[in-house]
Coordinates of C-alpha atoms in Angstrom, one line a residue:
X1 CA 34.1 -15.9 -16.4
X2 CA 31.2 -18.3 -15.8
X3 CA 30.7 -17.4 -12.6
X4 CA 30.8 -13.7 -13.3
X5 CA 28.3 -13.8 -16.2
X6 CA 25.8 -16.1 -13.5
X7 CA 26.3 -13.3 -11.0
X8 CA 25.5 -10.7 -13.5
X9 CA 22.1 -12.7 -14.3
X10 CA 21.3 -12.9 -11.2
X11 CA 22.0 -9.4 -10.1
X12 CA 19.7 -8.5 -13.2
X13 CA 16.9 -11.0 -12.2
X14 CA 16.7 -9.8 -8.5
X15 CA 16.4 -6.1 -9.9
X16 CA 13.4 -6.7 -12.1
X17 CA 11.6 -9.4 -9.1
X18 CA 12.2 -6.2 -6.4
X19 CA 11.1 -3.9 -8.6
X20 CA 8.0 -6.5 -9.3
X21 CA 6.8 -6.5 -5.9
X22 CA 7.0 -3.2 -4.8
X23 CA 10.4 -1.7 -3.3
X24 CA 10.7 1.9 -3.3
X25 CA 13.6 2.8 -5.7
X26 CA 15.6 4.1 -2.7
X27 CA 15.8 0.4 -1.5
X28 CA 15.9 -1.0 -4.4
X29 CA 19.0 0.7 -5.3
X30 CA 20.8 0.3 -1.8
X31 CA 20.0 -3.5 -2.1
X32 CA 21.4 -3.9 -5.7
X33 CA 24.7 -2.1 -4.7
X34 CA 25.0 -4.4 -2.1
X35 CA 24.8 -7.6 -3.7
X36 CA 26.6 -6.5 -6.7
X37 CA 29.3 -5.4 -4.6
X38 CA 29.3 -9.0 -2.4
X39 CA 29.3 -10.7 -5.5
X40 CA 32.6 -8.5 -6.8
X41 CA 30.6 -6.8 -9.5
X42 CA 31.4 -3.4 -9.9
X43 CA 27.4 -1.8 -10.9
X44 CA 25.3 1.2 -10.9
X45 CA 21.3 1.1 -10.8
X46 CA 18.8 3.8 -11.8
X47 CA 15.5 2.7 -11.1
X48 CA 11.9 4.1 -12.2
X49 CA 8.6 2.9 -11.5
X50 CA 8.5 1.8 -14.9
X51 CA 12.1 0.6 -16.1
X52 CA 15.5 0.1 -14.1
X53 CA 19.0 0.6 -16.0
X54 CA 21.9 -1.4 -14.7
X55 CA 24.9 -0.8 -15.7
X56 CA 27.5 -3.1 -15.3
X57 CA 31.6 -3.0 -15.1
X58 CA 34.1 -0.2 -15.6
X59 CA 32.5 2.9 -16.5
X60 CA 34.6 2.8 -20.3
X61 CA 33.5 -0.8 -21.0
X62 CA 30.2 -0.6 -19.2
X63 CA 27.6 -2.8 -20.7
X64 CA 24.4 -1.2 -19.5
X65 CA 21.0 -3.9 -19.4
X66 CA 17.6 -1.9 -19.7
X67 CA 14.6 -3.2 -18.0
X68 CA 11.1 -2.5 -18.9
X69 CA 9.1 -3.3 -15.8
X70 CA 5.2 -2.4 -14.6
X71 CA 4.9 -0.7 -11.4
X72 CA 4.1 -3.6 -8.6
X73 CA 1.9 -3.1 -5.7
X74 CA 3.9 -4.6 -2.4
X75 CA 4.1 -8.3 -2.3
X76 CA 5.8 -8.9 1.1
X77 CA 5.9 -12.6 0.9
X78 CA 7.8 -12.5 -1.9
X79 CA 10.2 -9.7 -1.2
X80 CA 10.9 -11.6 2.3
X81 CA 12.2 -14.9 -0.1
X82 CA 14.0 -12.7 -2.1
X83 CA 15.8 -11.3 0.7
X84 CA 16.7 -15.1 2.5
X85 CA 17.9 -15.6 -1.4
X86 CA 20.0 -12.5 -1.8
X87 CA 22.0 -13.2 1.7
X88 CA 22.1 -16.6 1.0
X89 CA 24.0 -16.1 -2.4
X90 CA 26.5 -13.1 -1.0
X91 CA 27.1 -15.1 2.0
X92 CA 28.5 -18.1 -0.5
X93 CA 25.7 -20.7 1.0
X94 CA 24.5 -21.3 -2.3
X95 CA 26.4 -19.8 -5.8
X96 CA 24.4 -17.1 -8.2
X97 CA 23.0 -19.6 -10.6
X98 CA 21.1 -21.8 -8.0
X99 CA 19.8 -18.2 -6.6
X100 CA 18.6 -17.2 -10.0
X101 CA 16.7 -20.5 -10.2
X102 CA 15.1 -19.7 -6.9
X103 CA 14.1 -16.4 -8.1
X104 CA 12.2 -18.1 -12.0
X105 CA 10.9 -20.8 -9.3
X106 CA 9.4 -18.0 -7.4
X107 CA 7.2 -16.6 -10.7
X108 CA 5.4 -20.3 -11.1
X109 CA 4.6 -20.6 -7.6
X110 CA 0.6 -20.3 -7.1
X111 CA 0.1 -17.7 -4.5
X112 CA -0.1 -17.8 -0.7
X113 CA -3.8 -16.9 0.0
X114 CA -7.0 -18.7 -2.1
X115 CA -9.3 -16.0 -3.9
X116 CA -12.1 -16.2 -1.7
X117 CA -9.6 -15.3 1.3
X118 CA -8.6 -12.3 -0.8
X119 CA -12.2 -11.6 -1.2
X120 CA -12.8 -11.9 2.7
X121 CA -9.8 -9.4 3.3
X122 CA -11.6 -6.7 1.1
X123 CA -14.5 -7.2 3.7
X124 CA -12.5 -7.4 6.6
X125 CA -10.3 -4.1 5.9
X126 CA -13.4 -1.9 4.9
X127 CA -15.3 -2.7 8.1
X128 CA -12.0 -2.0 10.1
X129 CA -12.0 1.1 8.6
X130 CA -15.2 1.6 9.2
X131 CA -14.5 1.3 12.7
X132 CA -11.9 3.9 12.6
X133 CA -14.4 6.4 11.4
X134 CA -16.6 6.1 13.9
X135 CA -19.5 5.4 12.1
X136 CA -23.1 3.8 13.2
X137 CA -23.5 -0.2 13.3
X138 CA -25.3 -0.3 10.2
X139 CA -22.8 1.7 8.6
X140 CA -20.0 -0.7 9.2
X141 CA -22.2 -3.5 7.4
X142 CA -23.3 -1.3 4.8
X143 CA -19.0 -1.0 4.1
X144 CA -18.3 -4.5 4.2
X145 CA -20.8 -4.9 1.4
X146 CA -19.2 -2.1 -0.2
X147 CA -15.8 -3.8 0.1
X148 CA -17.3 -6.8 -1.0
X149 CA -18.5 -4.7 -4.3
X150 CA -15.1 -3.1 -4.4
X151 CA -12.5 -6.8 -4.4
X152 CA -15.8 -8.1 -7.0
X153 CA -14.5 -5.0 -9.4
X154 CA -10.9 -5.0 -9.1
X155 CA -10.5 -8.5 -9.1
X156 CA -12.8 -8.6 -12.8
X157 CA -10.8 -5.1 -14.1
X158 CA -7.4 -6.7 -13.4
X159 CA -7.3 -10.1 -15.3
X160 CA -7.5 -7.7 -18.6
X161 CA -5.1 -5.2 -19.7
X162 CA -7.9 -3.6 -21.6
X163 CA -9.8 -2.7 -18.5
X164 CA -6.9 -2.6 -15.7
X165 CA -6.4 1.0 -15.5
X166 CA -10.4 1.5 -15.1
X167 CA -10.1 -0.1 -11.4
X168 CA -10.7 2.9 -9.4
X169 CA -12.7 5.3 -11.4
X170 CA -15.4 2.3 -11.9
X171 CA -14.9 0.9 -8.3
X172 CA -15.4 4.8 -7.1
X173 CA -18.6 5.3 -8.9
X174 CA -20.5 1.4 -8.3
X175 CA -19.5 1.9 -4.5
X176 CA -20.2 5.7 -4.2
X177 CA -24.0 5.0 -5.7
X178 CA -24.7 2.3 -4.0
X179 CA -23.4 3.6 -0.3
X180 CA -25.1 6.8 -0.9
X181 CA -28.6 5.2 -2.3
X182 CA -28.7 3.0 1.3
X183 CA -27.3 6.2 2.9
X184 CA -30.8 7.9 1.4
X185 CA -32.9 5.2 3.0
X186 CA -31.7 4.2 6.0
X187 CA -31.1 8.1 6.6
X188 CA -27.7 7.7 8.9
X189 CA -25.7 10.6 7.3
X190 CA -22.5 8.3 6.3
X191 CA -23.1 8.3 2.7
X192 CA -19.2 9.4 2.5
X193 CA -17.6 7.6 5.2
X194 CA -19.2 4.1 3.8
X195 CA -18.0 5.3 0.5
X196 CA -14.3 5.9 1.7
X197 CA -13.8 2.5 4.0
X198 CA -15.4 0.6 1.2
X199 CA -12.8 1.9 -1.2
X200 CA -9.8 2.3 1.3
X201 CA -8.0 -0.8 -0.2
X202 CA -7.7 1.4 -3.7
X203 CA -6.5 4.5 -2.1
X204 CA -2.9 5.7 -3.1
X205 CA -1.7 7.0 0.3
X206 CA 0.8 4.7 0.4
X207 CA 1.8 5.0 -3.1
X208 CA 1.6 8.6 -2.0
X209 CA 3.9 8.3 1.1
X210 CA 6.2 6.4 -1.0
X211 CA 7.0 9.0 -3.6
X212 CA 7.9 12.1 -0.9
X213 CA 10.5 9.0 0.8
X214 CA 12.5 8.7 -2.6
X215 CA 11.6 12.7 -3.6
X216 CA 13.7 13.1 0.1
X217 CA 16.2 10.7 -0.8
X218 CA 17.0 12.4 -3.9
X219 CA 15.4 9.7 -6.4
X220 CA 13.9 12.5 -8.0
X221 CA 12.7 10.7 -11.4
X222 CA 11.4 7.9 -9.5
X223 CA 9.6 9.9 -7.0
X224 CA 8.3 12.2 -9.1
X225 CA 6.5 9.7 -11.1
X226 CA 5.2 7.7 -8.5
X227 CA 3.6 11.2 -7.2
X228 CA 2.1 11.7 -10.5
X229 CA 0.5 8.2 -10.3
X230 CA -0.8 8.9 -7.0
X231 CA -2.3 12.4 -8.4
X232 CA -4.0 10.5 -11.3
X233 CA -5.8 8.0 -8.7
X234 CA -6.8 10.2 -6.4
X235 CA -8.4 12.2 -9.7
X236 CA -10.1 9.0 -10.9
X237 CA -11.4 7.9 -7.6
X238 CA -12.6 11.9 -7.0
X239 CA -14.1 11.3 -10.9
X240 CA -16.3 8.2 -9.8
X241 CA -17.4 9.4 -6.4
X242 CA -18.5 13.0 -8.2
X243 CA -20.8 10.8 -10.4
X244 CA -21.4 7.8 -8.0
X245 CA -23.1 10.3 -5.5
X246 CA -25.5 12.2 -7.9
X247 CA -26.4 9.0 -9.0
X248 CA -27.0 7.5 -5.6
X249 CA -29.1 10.3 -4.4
X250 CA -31.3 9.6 -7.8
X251 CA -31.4 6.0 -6.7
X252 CA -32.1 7.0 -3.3
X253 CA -35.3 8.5 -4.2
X254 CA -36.7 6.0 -6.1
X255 CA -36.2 3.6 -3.1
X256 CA -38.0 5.7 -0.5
X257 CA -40.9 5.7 -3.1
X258 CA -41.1 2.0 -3.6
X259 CA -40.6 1.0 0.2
X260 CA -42.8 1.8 2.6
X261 CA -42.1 3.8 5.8
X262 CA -42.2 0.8 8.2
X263 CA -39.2 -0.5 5.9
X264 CA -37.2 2.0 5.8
X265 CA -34.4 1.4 7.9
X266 CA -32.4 3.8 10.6
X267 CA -29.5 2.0 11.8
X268 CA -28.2 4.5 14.5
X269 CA -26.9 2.7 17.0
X270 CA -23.2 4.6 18.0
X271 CA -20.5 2.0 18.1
X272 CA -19.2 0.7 21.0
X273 CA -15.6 1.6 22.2
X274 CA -14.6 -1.9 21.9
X275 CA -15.0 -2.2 18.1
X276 CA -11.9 -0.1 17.4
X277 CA -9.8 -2.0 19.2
X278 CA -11.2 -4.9 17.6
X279 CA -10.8 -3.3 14.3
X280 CA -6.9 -2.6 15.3
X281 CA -6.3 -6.2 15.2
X282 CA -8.5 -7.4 12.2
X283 CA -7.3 -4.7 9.6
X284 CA -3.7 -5.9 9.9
X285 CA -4.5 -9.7 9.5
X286 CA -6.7 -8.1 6.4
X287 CA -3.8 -6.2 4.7
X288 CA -1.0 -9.1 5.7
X289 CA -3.5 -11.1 2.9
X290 CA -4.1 -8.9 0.8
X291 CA -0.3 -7.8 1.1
X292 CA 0.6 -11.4 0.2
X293 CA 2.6 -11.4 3.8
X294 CA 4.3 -14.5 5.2
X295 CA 1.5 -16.0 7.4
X296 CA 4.2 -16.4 10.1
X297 CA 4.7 -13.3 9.9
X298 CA 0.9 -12.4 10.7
X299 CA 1.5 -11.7 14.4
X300 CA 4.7 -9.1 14.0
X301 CA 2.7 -7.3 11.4
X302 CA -0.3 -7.0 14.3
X303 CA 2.2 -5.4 16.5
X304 CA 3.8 -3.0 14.2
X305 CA 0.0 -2.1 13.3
X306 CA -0.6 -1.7 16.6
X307 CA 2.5 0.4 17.8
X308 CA 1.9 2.8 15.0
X309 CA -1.3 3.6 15.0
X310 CA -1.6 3.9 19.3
X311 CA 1.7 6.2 18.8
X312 CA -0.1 8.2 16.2
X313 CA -3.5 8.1 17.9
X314 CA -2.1 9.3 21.1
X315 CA 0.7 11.6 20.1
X316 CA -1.6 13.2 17.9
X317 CA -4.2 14.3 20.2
X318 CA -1.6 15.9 22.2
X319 CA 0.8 17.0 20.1
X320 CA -1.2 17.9 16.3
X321 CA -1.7 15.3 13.9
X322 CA 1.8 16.0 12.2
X323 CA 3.2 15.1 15.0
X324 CA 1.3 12.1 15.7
X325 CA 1.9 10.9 12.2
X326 CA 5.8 11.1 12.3
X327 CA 6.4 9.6 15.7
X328 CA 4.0 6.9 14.0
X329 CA 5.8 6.2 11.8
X330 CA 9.1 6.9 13.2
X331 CA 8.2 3.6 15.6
X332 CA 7.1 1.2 12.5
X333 CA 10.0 2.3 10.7
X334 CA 13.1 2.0 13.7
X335 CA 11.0 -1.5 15.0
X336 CA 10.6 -3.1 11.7
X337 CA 14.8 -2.2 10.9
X338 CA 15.2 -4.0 14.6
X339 CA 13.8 -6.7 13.7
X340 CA 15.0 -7.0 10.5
X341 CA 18.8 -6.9 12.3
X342 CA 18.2 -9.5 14.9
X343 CA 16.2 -11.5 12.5
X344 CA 18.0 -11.3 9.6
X345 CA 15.1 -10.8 7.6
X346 CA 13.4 -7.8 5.2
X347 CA 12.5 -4.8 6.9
X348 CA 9.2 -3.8 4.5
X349 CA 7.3 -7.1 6.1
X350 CA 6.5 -4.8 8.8
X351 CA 6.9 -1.9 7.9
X352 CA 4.8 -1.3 4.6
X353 CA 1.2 -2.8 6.7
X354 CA 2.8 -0.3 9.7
X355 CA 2.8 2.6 7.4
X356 CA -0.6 1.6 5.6
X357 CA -2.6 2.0 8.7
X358 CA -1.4 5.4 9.0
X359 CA -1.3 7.3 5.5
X360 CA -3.4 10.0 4.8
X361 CA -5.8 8.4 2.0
X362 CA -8.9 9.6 3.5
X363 CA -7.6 13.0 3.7
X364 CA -6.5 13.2 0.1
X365 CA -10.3 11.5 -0.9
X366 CA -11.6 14.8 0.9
X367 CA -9.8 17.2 -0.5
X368 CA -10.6 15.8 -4.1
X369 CA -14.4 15.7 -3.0
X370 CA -14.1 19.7 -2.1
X371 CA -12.4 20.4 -5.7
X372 CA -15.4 18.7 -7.6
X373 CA -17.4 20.1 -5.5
X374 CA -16.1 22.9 -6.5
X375 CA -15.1 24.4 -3.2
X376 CA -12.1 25.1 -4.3
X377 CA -10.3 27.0 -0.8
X378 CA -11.4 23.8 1.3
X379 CA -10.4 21.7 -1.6
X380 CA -6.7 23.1 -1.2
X381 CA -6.6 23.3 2.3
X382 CA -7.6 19.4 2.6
X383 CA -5.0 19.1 -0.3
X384 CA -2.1 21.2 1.7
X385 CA -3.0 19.2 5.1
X386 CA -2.3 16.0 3.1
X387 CA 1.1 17.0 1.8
X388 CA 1.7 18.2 5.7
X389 CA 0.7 14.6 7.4
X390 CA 2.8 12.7 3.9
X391 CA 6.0 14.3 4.8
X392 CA 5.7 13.9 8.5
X393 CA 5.2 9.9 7.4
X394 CA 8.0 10.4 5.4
X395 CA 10.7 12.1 7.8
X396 CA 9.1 9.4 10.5
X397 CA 10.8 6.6 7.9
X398 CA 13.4 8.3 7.1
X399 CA 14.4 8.9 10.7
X400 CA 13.9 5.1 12.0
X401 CA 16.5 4.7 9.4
X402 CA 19.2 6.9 10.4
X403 CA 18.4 6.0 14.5
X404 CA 19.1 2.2 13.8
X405 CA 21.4 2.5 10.9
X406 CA 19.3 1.2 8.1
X407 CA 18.9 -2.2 9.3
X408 CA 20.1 -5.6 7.5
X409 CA 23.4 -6.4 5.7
X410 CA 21.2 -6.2 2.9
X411 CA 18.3 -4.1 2.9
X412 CA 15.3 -4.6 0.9

């Protein structure tokens, strides 16, 4: 009996830490069967982005356990120890209660990566972006400042729960006026694209990408509010750049009146083709921080960066973008189960920063532009193009799962 009540708190612990950190409720579930099944428990999970029901035992004496939980952005650190923990205790090395000490050990731990090397990720990822896009050298310093504005506002907004769900619409508007103020003066034409790499860290594509994997996988409650959340960001960031960019071009006036001509700056020089290769490597050291990944780990997650976004890149410019975006992800998804076999590890260390560098964020920032802007036909268009490239990311993961069998023993 004793240990079949620690292995019910345990099961019960680990569904509440993966929920924490960010697994998709299709995983989530598929994990919790597992274990509870390894652990002789028999168990049925419903998961939402905001609670998880577990219901334990026969279904006539079933003692059902709710859990109230807030939605968690991806910690991949921690979800790679919970998975060592979870084999560990199913395997037998170590028994359920010494795995749900691990687990409350885990919640006091400080985290990996110091502040200002979260701060520096911000930078990093926004310039890397930046890169992407193709912009001019000035541009891609002008969006490191913005990221620097942008880590500076979510970082103050999220130590309160007053003024947490205020992130994006306030990070939207400070980094839309300012980008489009220096956009005025130094007369480049970027105003938007500085805008959307400074911002790209708050950008719900994954979130986005995330919610059409569970709506395919028939977690219909889970997916469906995880696609409402997405909508309600994108609104809120759409909100802030609306009013960022007439306020901006107000600003941007009053600056060209107080500098003089020979100040007035026109940084136009096109980027070299070396800087997006350069960017391919430094935007996934920048999300492995600000992911909370497993420095060890930091190399893998370069590759699966890599592979995803040449197979998109290429694929796409022969193929259509649709097509280009599932073989993408179709190659994070089938490598990061591969070496989540051979490893024995968790398959979202590589796969979540893989997917990242490929969802359709600044798409969906578009298409919210157009609608406030009220052009409404492009605005749906955009909007339809988005849903397009998120189930092609979708079908991509949902395919590297079925081609190597879904991976570890127990997959997280």
């Amino acid at each position: 009996m004793a240990d079949s009540l620690a292995a019910r708190r345990f099961i019960l612990q680990l569904a509440r830490a993966l929920h924490q950190h960010g697994t998709p409720a299709n995983r989530l579930e598929a994990a919790l069967t597992s274990a509870a099944r390894q652990l002789g428990l028999k168990a049925e999970f419903f998961s939402t982005p905001t609670s998880i029901m577990v219901g334990i035992g026969d279904v006539e004496q079933q003692h059902v356990h709710l859990l109230r939980v807030e939605p968690g952005e991806p910690n991949l650190g921690q979800l790679a120890r919970l998975g060592e923990v979870t084999r560990r205790v199913v395997e037998g090395e170590i028994a359920p209660s010494e795995g749900l000490a691990l687990i409350d050990a885990m919640d006091r731990e400080p985290p990996v990566y110091a502040p200002w090397l979260v701060v520096l990720a911000f930078v990093l990822a926004s310039a890397a972006v930046a890169c992407f896009l193709r912009v001019r050298a000035g541009d891609v310093v002008i969006a490191s400042f913005l990221g620097l504005i942008t880590a500076a506002v979510s970082l103050s907004t999220g130590r309160f729960e007053s003024t947490r769900h205020i992130t994006e619409p306030l990070a939207a508007f400070v980094v839309t006026t300012i980008a489009f103020a220096f956009d005025g003066v130094m007369r480049t034409g970027n105003g938007f694209l500085t805008s959307l790499a400074g911002l790209v860290i708050l950008m719900p594509g994954l979130t986005f990408t995330v919610a059409l994997s569970e709506l395919s996988t028939r977690h219909l409650a889970s997916g469906t509010a995880r696609m409402s959340g997405a909508l309600v960001t994108f609104l809120g960031l759409g909100f802030g750049l609306a009013l960022g960019a007439k306020t901006g071009v107000v600003l941007e006036h009053i600056l060209r009146e107080q500098l003089p001509a020979a100040a007035q700056w026109s940084w136009t020089t096109p980027l070299p083709a070396w800087t997006e290769w350069a960017a391919l490597l430094v935007a996934p050291l920048a999300f492995t921080v600000l992911l909370n990944g497993p420095p060890r780990d930091a190399p893998l997650i370069v590759l699966a960066c890599a592979a995803a976004y040449l197979t998109s890149k290429f694929a796409g410019a022969t193929y259509g973008e649709e097509l280009g975006a599932f073989l993408g992800a179709l190659v994070v998804s089938a490598g990061s189960n591969v070496f989540a076999r051979i490893k024995r590890r968790v398959a979202m260390v590589t796969q979540v920063p893989g997917l990242l560098i490929l969802v359709p964020g600044s798409v969906g920032f578009r298409s919210v532009q157009s609608l406030l802007g009220q052009e409404v036909e492009t605005g749906i268009q955009t909007g339809f193009r988005v849903a397009i490239i998120g189930i092609s990311l979708a079908a991509g993961m949902l395919a590297g799962n079925v081609v190597t069998r879904a991976t570890n023993r127990i997959r997280v």
